[in-house]
Short mmCIF file of C-alpha atoms in Angstrom, two decimals:
data_model
loop_
_atom_site.label_atom_id
_atom_site.label_comp_id
_atom_site.label_asym_id
_atom_site.label_seq_id
_atom_site.Cartn_x
_atom_site.Cartn_y
_atom_site.Cartn_z
CA MET A 899 9.54 64.58 -0.31
CA THR A 900 10.00 61.15 -1.87
CA ASN A 901 8.32 60.80 -5.17
CA ASN A 902 5.88 58.08 -5.36
CA LEU A 903 7.19 56.35 -8.56
CA ASP A 904 10.70 56.14 -6.48
CA LEU A 905 8.80 54.35 -3.66
CA THR A 906 6.68 51.90 -5.55
CA TRP A 907 10.07 51.06 -7.34
CA CYS A 908 12.07 50.42 -3.96
CA MET A 909 9.13 48.41 -2.62
CA ASN A 910 9.05 45.96 -5.72
CA ALA A 911 13.16 45.74 -5.41
CA VAL A 912 12.80 44.71 -2.00
CA GLU A 913 9.92 42.11 -2.77
CA LYS A 914 12.39 40.60 -5.50
CA PHE A 915 14.88 39.33 -2.47
CA SER A 916 14.22 36.45 -0.57
CA ARG A 917 13.90 36.72 2.81
CA ALA A 918 16.83 36.21 4.93
CA LYS A 919 17.03 32.79 6.25
CA LEU A 920 18.00 31.69 9.87
CA ILE A 921 20.96 28.99 9.50
CA GLY A 922 20.89 26.56 12.34
CA ARG A 923 23.64 24.29 13.38
CA VAL A 924 23.76 20.63 14.68
CA THR A 925 24.12 20.37 18.03
CA GLN A 926 23.16 16.47 18.66
CA VAL A 927 22.98 13.30 17.07
CA ILE A 928 21.25 10.15 18.74
CA GLY A 929 20.82 7.21 16.47
CA LEU A 930 18.88 8.61 13.69
CA THR A 931 17.78 11.49 15.42
CA ILE A 932 19.52 15.12 14.47
CA GLU A 933 18.85 18.23 16.67
CA ALA A 934 19.65 21.35 15.58
CA LYS A 935 19.46 25.05 17.01
CA GLY A 936 18.87 28.61 15.76
CA LEU A 937 16.46 27.68 12.71
CA GLN A 938 12.87 28.54 12.49
CA ALA A 939 11.23 25.61 10.79
CA PHE A 940 8.10 23.83 10.63
CA VAL A 941 6.87 19.77 10.83
CA GLY A 942 7.20 18.26 7.45
CA GLU A 943 9.74 21.13 5.96
CA VAL A 944 12.85 19.50 4.27
CA CYS A 945 16.29 21.10 5.69
CA LEU A 946 19.80 20.82 4.21
CA ILE A 947 22.62 19.82 6.35
CA TYR A 948 26.30 20.77 4.78
CA THR A 949 29.16 18.63 6.06
CA LYS A 950 32.90 18.73 5.38
CA ALA A 951 33.00 15.45 4.34
CA LYS A 952 30.70 15.29 1.48
CA GLU A 953 30.05 17.82 -1.73
CA LEU A 954 26.22 17.23 -1.24
CA PRO A 955 24.19 18.30 1.45
CA VAL A 956 22.27 15.79 3.38
CA SER A 957 18.36 16.09 3.37
CA ALA A 958 16.22 15.90 6.45
CA GLU A 959 13.16 16.29 7.28
CA VAL A 960 11.91 18.24 10.38
CA VAL A 961 9.63 15.58 12.67
CA GLY A 962 9.12 17.57 15.94
CA PHE A 963 10.81 19.98 18.48
CA ARG A 964 12.03 19.78 22.13
CA ASP A 965 12.48 22.90 24.14
CA SER A 966 14.23 25.23 21.77
CA HIS A 967 15.71 22.38 19.49
CA VAL A 968 14.70 21.02 16.22
CA LEU A 969 14.30 17.32 15.92
CA MET A 970 15.12 16.06 12.18
CA MET A 971 15.26 12.60 10.58
CA PRO A 972 17.54 11.94 7.56
CA LEU A 973 16.27 11.19 4.28
CA GLY A 974 19.67 9.58 3.51
CA SER A 975 22.77 8.40 5.14
CA ILE A 976 23.94 10.53 8.34
CA SER A 977 27.78 9.69 7.89
CA GLY A 978 29.76 12.85 8.13
CA ILE A 979 27.17 15.03 10.27
CA GLY A 980 28.75 16.34 13.40
CA PRO A 981 28.40 19.19 16.05
CA GLY A 982 28.42 22.35 14.10
CA CYS A 983 27.35 21.26 10.93
CA GLN A 984 25.04 24.22 8.99
CA VAL A 985 21.39 23.50 8.60
CA VAL A 986 19.55 25.38 6.12
CA PRO A 987 15.68 25.18 5.92
CA THR A 988 14.42 24.94 2.61
CA GLY A 989 11.11 26.49 3.15
CA ARG A 990 9.14 23.86 1.44
CA VAL A 991 7.81 20.27 2.25
CA PHE A 992 8.89 16.93 0.41
CA ASN A 993 7.41 17.01 -3.44
CA VAL A 994 7.76 14.36 -6.09
CA SER A 995 8.10 14.90 -9.81
CA VAL A 996 5.14 12.65 -11.63
CA GLY A 997 3.96 12.26 -15.21
CA PRO A 998 3.61 9.51 -17.71
CA HIS A 999 7.23 9.25 -18.15
CA LEU A 1000 7.39 7.15 -14.69
CA LEU A 1001 5.71 4.38 -16.56
CA GLY A 1002 7.97 1.50 -16.41
CA GLN A 1003 10.18 2.87 -14.20
CA VAL A 1004 11.80 1.70 -10.62
CA LEU A 1005 11.90 4.36 -8.42
CA ASP A 1006 13.79 4.49 -4.75
CA GLY A 1007 11.69 5.71 -1.65
CA LEU A 1008 12.23 9.50 -2.60
CA GLY A 1009 11.07 8.93 -6.14
CA ARG A 1010 14.40 8.72 -7.77
CA PRO A 1011 15.03 6.48 -10.66
CA LEU A 1012 16.83 3.02 -9.84
CA ASN A 1013 16.88 1.37 -13.02
CA GLY A 1014 18.26 4.52 -15.12
CA GLY A 1015 15.04 5.99 -16.30
CA VAL A 1016 14.19 9.63 -16.88
CA ALA A 1017 14.40 12.02 -13.75
CA GLY A 1018 12.47 14.89 -13.36
CA GLY A 1019 9.97 16.40 -15.50
CA GLY A 1020 6.14 16.42 -15.24
CA GLU A 1021 4.40 17.79 -12.39
CA CYS A 1022 5.38 18.26 -8.90
CA TYR A 1023 2.73 17.05 -6.21
CA PRO A 1024 3.44 17.06 -2.55
CA VAL A 1025 3.60 13.39 -1.00
CA ASP A 1026 1.28 14.33 2.18
CA ASN A 1027 -1.94 15.22 0.51
CA ASP A 1028 -5.05 15.12 2.31
CA PRO A 1029 -7.98 12.19 1.22
CA PRO A 1030 -10.32 13.44 -0.92
CA ASN A 1031 -13.55 15.15 0.41
CA PRO A 1032 -15.93 12.50 1.25
CA LEU A 1033 -18.93 13.98 -0.16
CA GLU A 1034 -16.92 14.47 -3.94
CA ARG A 1035 -16.19 10.41 -3.81
CA GLN A 1036 -18.22 8.69 -6.76
CA ARG A 1037 -19.96 5.51 -5.19
CA ILE A 1038 -18.51 2.10 -6.14
CA LYS A 1039 -20.46 0.62 -8.93
CA GLU A 1040 -18.44 -1.27 -11.21
CA ILE A 1041 -16.40 -4.48 -10.94
CA LEU A 1042 -12.40 -4.39 -11.15
CA PRO A 1043 -11.57 -7.92 -12.28
CA THR A 1044 -8.46 -9.23 -10.78
CA GLY A 1045 -7.76 -12.26 -13.19
CA ILE A 1046 -7.84 -14.64 -10.00
CA ARG A 1047 -10.77 -16.75 -9.75
CA ALA A 1048 -11.12 -17.01 -5.85
CA ILE A 1049 -10.98 -13.53 -5.54
CA ASP A 1050 -13.32 -12.60 -8.46
CA MET A 1051 -16.06 -15.13 -7.84
CA PHE A 1052 -16.20 -14.82 -3.96
CA LEU A 1053 -14.30 -11.52 -3.04
CA THR A 1054 -15.66 -9.56 -5.62
CA CYS A 1055 -13.47 -6.37 -5.86
CA GLY A 1056 -14.87 -2.69 -7.00
CA GLN A 1057 -13.08 0.08 -8.85
CA GLY A 1058 -11.98 2.46 -6.07
CA GLN A 1059 -12.28 -0.42 -3.33
CA ARG A 1060 -9.67 -0.79 -0.89
CA ILE A 1061 -8.93 -4.48 0.28
CA GLY A 1062 -6.31 -6.01 2.81
CA ILE A 1063 -4.39 -9.05 2.34
CA PHE A 1064 -3.23 -10.61 5.64
CA SER A 1065 -0.72 -13.12 5.68
CA GLY A 1066 2.41 -14.68 7.50
CA SER A 1067 5.67 -14.59 5.70
CA GLY A 1068 6.18 -17.44 3.20
CA VAL A 1069 2.68 -17.75 2.03
CA GLY A 1070 2.37 -16.42 -1.20
CA LYS A 1071 1.30 -12.89 -1.32
CA SER A 1072 4.31 -11.36 -3.49
CA THR A 1073 3.25 -13.77 -6.03
CA MET A 1074 -0.41 -13.41 -5.91
CA LEU A 1075 0.36 -9.53 -6.18
CA GLY A 1076 2.37 -10.13 -9.26
CA MET A 1077 -0.56 -12.38 -10.66
CA ILE A 1078 -3.27 -9.20 -9.99
CA ALA A 1079 -0.35 -7.01 -11.97
CA ARG A 1080 -0.37 -8.92 -15.01
CA HIS A 1081 -4.03 -10.25 -15.13
CA SER A 1082 -6.43 -7.46 -13.56
CA GLU A 1083 -8.19 -4.68 -15.90
CA ALA A 1084 -6.71 -2.00 -14.14
CA ASP A 1085 -4.91 0.87 -16.55
CA ILE A 1086 -2.16 1.43 -14.41
CA ASN A 1087 -0.21 -0.37 -11.54
CA VAL A 1088 1.73 1.58 -8.72
CA ILE A 1089 3.43 -1.05 -6.53
CA ALA A 1090 4.83 -0.11 -3.34
CA LEU A 1091 7.62 -2.20 -1.97
CA ILE A 1092 8.05 -1.03 1.62
CA GLY A 1093 11.02 -2.41 4.03
CA GLU A 1094 11.52 -5.42 1.32
CA ARG A 1095 14.74 -7.48 1.32
CA GLY A 1096 16.94 -6.00 -1.42
CA ARG A 1097 16.82 -9.33 -3.04
CA GLU A 1098 13.23 -9.61 -3.22
CA VAL A 1099 12.95 -6.19 -5.20
CA VAL A 1100 14.66 -7.72 -8.51
CA ASP A 1101 12.94 -11.21 -7.75
CA PHE A 1102 9.41 -9.59 -8.06
CA ILE A 1103 9.96 -7.54 -10.92
CA GLU A 1104 11.72 -10.08 -13.20
CA LYS A 1105 9.59 -13.40 -11.99
CA ASP A 1106 6.32 -12.18 -10.61
CA LEU A 1107 5.58 -8.64 -12.47
CA GLY A 1108 7.38 -9.72 -15.89
CA GLN A 1109 7.92 -7.51 -18.41
CA ASP A 1110 4.64 -7.04 -19.74
CA GLY A 1111 3.52 -5.96 -15.80
CA LEU A 1112 6.10 -3.49 -15.76
CA SER A 1113 5.64 -1.78 -18.76
CA ARG A 1114 2.33 -0.59 -17.26
CA SER A 1115 3.36 -0.05 -13.84
CA VAL A 1116 5.58 2.26 -11.59
CA VAL A 1117 7.37 0.54 -8.76
CA VAL A 1118 8.85 2.11 -5.63
CA ALA A 1119 11.13 0.26 -3.80
CA ALA A 1120 12.20 1.32 -0.41
CA THR A 1121 14.12 -1.90 1.07
CA SER A 1122 14.79 -2.69 4.51
CA ASP A 1123 18.34 -1.29 5.03
CA ARG A 1124 16.71 2.37 4.12
CA PRO A 1125 16.24 5.13 7.11
CA PRO A 1126 13.02 4.60 8.21
CA LEU A 1127 11.79 7.78 6.88
CA MET A 1128 12.77 6.98 3.74
CA ARG A 1129 10.52 3.80 3.84
CA ILE A 1130 7.75 6.02 5.20
CA LYS A 1131 8.33 8.24 1.82
CA GLY A 1132 8.29 5.23 -0.16
CA ALA A 1133 4.39 4.69 0.78
CA LEU A 1134 3.90 8.43 0.25
CA VAL A 1135 5.43 8.76 -2.83
CA ALA A 1136 3.56 5.90 -4.45
CA THR A 1137 0.45 7.06 -3.17
CA THR A 1138 0.91 10.13 -4.53
CA ILE A 1139 1.82 8.70 -8.12
CA ALA A 1140 -1.41 7.03 -7.91
CA GLU A 1141 -3.13 10.06 -7.27
CA TYR A 1142 -1.82 11.58 -10.09
CA PHE A 1143 -2.95 9.01 -12.47
CA ARG A 1144 -6.34 9.14 -10.95
CA ASP A 1145 -6.63 12.37 -11.74
CA GLN A 1146 -6.01 11.96 -15.20
CA GLY A 1147 -9.04 9.61 -15.07
CA LYS A 1148 -7.47 6.45 -15.36
CA LYS A 1149 -8.22 3.02 -13.20
CA VAL A 1150 -5.20 2.78 -10.87
CA MET A 1151 -4.44 -0.23 -8.86
CA LEU A 1152 -1.98 0.57 -6.28
CA MET A 1153 -0.67 -2.49 -4.17
CA MET A 1154 1.57 -1.88 -1.14
CA ASP A 1155 3.66 -4.63 0.29
CA SER A 1156 3.73 -4.35 3.44
CA VAL A 1157 1.63 -1.95 5.62
CA THR A 1158 3.29 -3.51 8.55
CA ARG A 1159 6.68 -2.64 7.74
CA LEU A 1160 5.51 0.78 7.21
CA ALA A 1161 4.24 0.95 10.63
CA MET A 1162 7.49 -0.28 11.98
CA ALA A 1163 9.19 2.46 10.09
CA GLN A 1164 6.58 5.02 11.76
CA ARG A 1165 7.59 3.44 15.32
CA GLU A 1166 10.83 3.89 14.62
CA VAL A 1167 10.37 7.13 13.87
CA GLY A 1168 8.21 7.82 16.86
CA LEU A 1169 10.42 6.21 19.54
CA ALA A 1170 13.15 7.92 18.26
CA ILE A 1171 11.61 11.61 19.27
CA GLY A 1172 10.33 10.61 22.36
CA GLU A 1173 6.90 9.15 21.84
CA PRO A 1174 5.34 6.92 24.41
CA PRO A 1175 4.89 3.24 23.06
CA THR A 1176 1.57 1.22 23.35
CA THR A 1177 0.79 -1.81 22.42
CA LYS A 1178 3.55 -4.01 21.24
CA GLY A 1179 5.74 -0.97 20.91
CA TYR A 1180 3.51 0.95 18.46
CA THR A 1181 3.62 4.61 19.13
CA PRO A 1182 0.41 6.97 18.80
CA SER A 1183 1.58 8.20 15.64
CA VAL A 1184 1.50 4.90 13.67
CA PHE A 1185 -2.56 4.85 14.34
CA ALA A 1186 -2.65 8.11 13.18
CA LEU A 1187 -0.89 7.65 10.19
CA LEU A 1188 -2.61 4.33 9.02
CA PRO A 1189 -6.12 6.03 8.05
CA ARG A 1190 -4.54 9.05 6.90
CA LEU A 1191 -2.58 7.41 4.07
CA LEU A 1192 -5.23 4.54 3.33
CA GLU A 1193 -8.12 6.58 2.94
CA ARG A 1194 -6.18 8.26 0.32
CA ALA A 1195 -6.92 5.48 -1.97
CA GLY A 1196 -10.48 4.95 -3.47
CA THR A 1197 -12.53 7.06 -5.95
CA ALA A 1198 -12.59 10.93 -6.55
CA LYS A 1199 -14.34 13.11 -8.89
CA VAL A 1200 -12.65 11.17 -11.79
CA GLY A 1201 -10.90 8.32 -11.85
CA SER A 1202 -10.25 5.60 -9.23
CA ILE A 1203 -7.19 3.79 -6.89
CA THR A 1204 -8.06 0.29 -6.13
CA GLY A 1205 -6.06 -0.55 -3.09
CA LEU A 1206 -4.49 -3.54 -2.24
CA TYR A 1207 -2.42 -3.76 0.99
CA THR A 1208 -0.57 -6.43 2.62
CA VAL A 1209 -0.38 -6.85 6.36
CA LEU A 1210 2.43 -9.08 7.42
CA VAL A 1211 0.92 -10.58 10.71
CA ASP A 1212 3.07 -11.43 13.10
CA GLY A 1213 3.37 -15.18 14.44
CA ASP A 1214 0.50 -15.52 12.09
CA ASP A 1215 -1.85 -13.62 14.75
CA PHE A 1216 -4.46 -11.99 12.61
CA ASN A 1217 -5.40 -10.06 15.73
CA GLU A 1218 -2.27 -8.29 16.32
CA PRO A 1219 -2.49 -4.39 16.68
CA VAL A 1220 -1.52 -3.39 13.10
CA ALA A 1221 -3.78 -5.89 11.41
CA ASP A 1222 -6.61 -4.97 14.03
CA ALA A 1223 -6.31 -1.42 12.76
CA VAL A 1224 -5.84 -1.77 9.03
CA ARG A 1225 -9.15 -4.29 8.95
CA GLY A 1226 -11.34 -1.75 10.42
CA ILE A 1227 -9.95 0.95 7.97
CA LEU A 1228 -10.44 -0.99 4.92
CA ASP A 1229 -13.23 -2.24 2.68
CA GLY A 1230 -12.44 -5.83 2.90
CA HIS A 1231 -9.91 -8.58 3.79
CA ILE A 1232 -8.41 -11.67 2.07
CA VAL A 1233 -6.86 -13.95 4.45
CA LEU A 1234 -4.04 -16.13 3.18
CA SER A 1235 -3.46 -19.49 5.06
CA ARG A 1236 -0.32 -21.20 5.90
CA ALA A 1237 -2.04 -24.72 6.18
CA LEU A 1238 -3.26 -24.33 2.72
CA ALA A 1239 -0.12 -23.23 1.30
CA ALA A 1240 1.51 -26.45 3.16
CA LYS A 1241 -1.13 -28.46 1.06
CA ASN A 1242 0.69 -26.71 -1.95
CA HIS A 1243 -2.88 -25.03 -2.47
CA PHE A 1244 -2.13 -21.63 -4.22
CA PRO A 1245 -3.25 -18.85 -4.01
CA ALA A 1246 -3.57 -19.68 -0.54
CA ILE A 1247 -6.77 -17.83 -0.10
CA ASP A 1248 -9.07 -19.12 2.87
CA VAL A 1249 -12.40 -18.01 1.41
CA LEU A 1250 -14.29 -18.55 4.50
CA GLN A 1251 -12.01 -16.03 6.51
CA SER A 1252 -12.00 -13.58 3.92
CA ILE A 1253 -14.70 -10.84 2.99
CA SER A 1254 -15.57 -8.20 0.60
CA ARG A 1255 -17.63 -5.50 1.98
CA LEU A 1256 -18.82 -4.30 -1.21
CA MET A 1257 -19.58 -7.61 -3.29
CA ALA A 1258 -23.14 -7.77 -2.41
CA ASP A 1259 -23.69 -4.05 -4.06
CA LEU A 1260 -21.38 -5.31 -6.75
CA THR A 1261 -22.45 -8.88 -8.18
CA SER A 1262 -25.63 -10.07 -9.78
CA LEU A 1263 -28.30 -12.21 -7.43
CA GLU A 1264 -26.97 -15.21 -9.50
CA GLN A 1265 -23.50 -14.94 -8.50
CA GLN A 1266 -24.35 -14.03 -4.93
CA LYS A 1267 -26.77 -17.37 -4.64
CA LEU A 1268 -23.91 -19.55 -6.45
CA ALA A 1269 -21.02 -17.86 -3.98
CA GLY A 1270 -23.25 -18.71 -1.05
CA THR A 1271 -23.87 -22.26 -2.00
CA PHE A 1272 -20.07 -22.49 -2.54
CA ARG A 1273 -19.22 -21.28 0.82
CA ASP A 1274 -21.81 -23.46 2.40
CA TYR A 1275 -20.44 -26.81 0.90
CA LEU A 1276 -16.94 -25.80 1.67
CA ALA A 1277 -17.83 -25.07 5.68
CA ALA A 1278 -19.87 -28.25 5.58
CA TYR A 1279 -16.87 -30.25 4.52
CA LYS A 1280 -14.30 -28.29 7.03
CA GLU A 1281 -16.67 -29.13 9.99
CA ALA A 1282 -16.78 -32.98 9.08
CA GLU A 1283 -13.06 -33.30 7.92
CA ASP A 1284 -11.94 -34.81 10.83
CA LEU A 1285 -14.38 -37.63 10.86
CA ILE A 1286 -14.11 -38.19 6.85
CA ASN A 1287 -10.27 -38.39 7.24
CA ILE A 1288 -10.45 -41.29 9.89
CA GLY A 1289 -13.41 -42.87 8.31
CA ALA A 1290 -15.87 -42.18 11.31
CA TYR A 1291 -18.49 -40.43 8.90
CA VAL A 1292 -21.31 -42.18 8.14
CA PRO A 1293 -22.76 -41.29 4.64
CA GLY A 1294 -26.43 -40.21 4.52
CA SER A 1295 -26.40 -38.78 8.12
CA ASN A 1296 -25.90 -35.19 6.73
CA PRO A 1297 -27.13 -34.26 3.27
CA ARG A 1298 -25.01 -31.06 3.13
CA VAL A 1299 -21.81 -32.81 4.28
CA ASP A 1300 -22.78 -35.36 1.35
CA LYS A 1301 -23.41 -33.00 -1.14
CA ALA A 1302 -19.86 -31.25 -0.17
CA ARG A 1303 -17.87 -34.72 -0.19
CA GLU A 1304 -19.06 -34.84 -3.97
CA CYS A 1305 -18.04 -31.42 -4.41
CA ILE A 1306 -14.87 -30.95 -2.54
CA GLU A 1307 -12.34 -32.35 -5.39
CA GLY A 1308 -13.73 -29.54 -7.68
CA ILE A 1309 -14.19 -27.21 -5.09
CA ASN A 1310 -10.29 -26.98 -4.38
CA ALA A 1311 -9.63 -27.46 -8.20
CA PHE A 1312 -11.73 -24.32 -8.71
CA LEU A 1313 -9.48 -22.23 -5.89
CA LYS A 1314 -6.47 -23.34 -6.97
CA GLN A 1315 -4.78 -21.37 -10.11
CA GLY A 1316 -1.57 -21.59 -11.89
CA VAL A 1317 0.70 -18.32 -11.76
CA ASP A 1318 0.17 -18.01 -15.46
CA GLU A 1319 -3.05 -18.92 -15.42
CA ASN A 1320 -5.88 -16.33 -16.49
CA ASP A 1321 -9.46 -16.78 -16.54
CA THR A 1322 -11.86 -13.89 -17.44
CA TYR A 1323 -14.70 -12.85 -15.09
CA VAL A 1324 -17.10 -14.31 -17.49
CA LYS A 1325 -15.09 -17.64 -17.98
CA ALA A 1326 -14.56 -17.90 -13.98
CA MET A 1327 -18.58 -17.42 -13.60
CA GLU A 1328 -19.18 -20.18 -16.25
CA GLN A 1329 -16.88 -22.69 -14.46
CA LEU A 1330 -18.75 -21.94 -11.15
CA SER A 1331 -22.36 -22.52 -12.48
CA ASN A 1332 -21.23 -25.66 -14.01
CA LEU A 1333 -19.21 -27.08 -10.72
CA LEU A 1334 -22.14 -26.32 -8.78
CA ARG A 1335 -24.70 -27.50 -10.89
CA GLY A 1336 -23.13 -30.61 -11.83
CA LYS A 1337 -22.23 -29.92 -15.16
#
């Protein structure tokens, strides 16, 4: 009869050995989709593909299944991968190392340093986290000044609010993000540059962000030449880093430029694995990804993530599918006007077309009254602008327009702001009050 002590020792010894893994083989590569057979894996699992051409394996993530085949998308270059290459599942999802050591660093879409910073260390967070429990979110009660008068006075942003910045290309959204990163009262900035041109990354860091802004920021850059899955991971990695600092009780500003290029990357993945295209070719997974990602920002038990997400509207169509979906998820939107930019009016914020859904809960009655009067004058002048320009307007025919004509130069001067100009919230409020009260 077997001794109980020997049986226990044998069981403990067996448990020390990892389970045998089924090694698969690549059967087909079509575009960026890699098909493999013979392995057991789950959606989101990271697999290693060993090739003869490279010493290090190629990382790929399981994105779906077709019959008995596993569909994977690479997290790097697919050069060297061919039929018969070994595929080894790791049994884990994609994680990123987070910690205070990330401040001042520029990372790629997988969280690896691009500027020679420290790799590894800190804690490991899975990049595909669930949003906070709705009942555990704190109410948004405090203002987060951005340093931009037009936003602070008329589109007031709260700590933990999520706002979209809608604009066409070349209207100044990157410059405005840099101004907010330097001048806002957030403790830490996490900036995700998704699908941007490679040249624009250095331009943004050195020109728009500056050394002072970079010192309290983490930049995640997944440029347009990277595989679509890496661009998607870049957005997830940046959000995960922001969540880490929020868990430390910090006021985090998360900026993502742009959500549209993230949606395009998800569309590439969806079409590659056989999803049916819908409006403008966007697949259903795009509209499932957007709320899951955007809802991760905001407040939690401690700390806050204030989200600024740029939406690059196609052909200046502010009702295109991605813009329409994002506008319905977020807590407000800022519209940048090409017409204002053409008049050298920067930041080119169209106050009348923009809104902050939480402004009424955050601001004083005095500010709300002043902002309402300001909008009224601006709207009145815009309605009569054509008549005024051709000299057809008769003074005295409309008291609102008469008052708007008196104030319009001061209104435009107030809305314009230099790149290095930084007004505190109190100072901006004082300037607005003096403008509308004729001082």
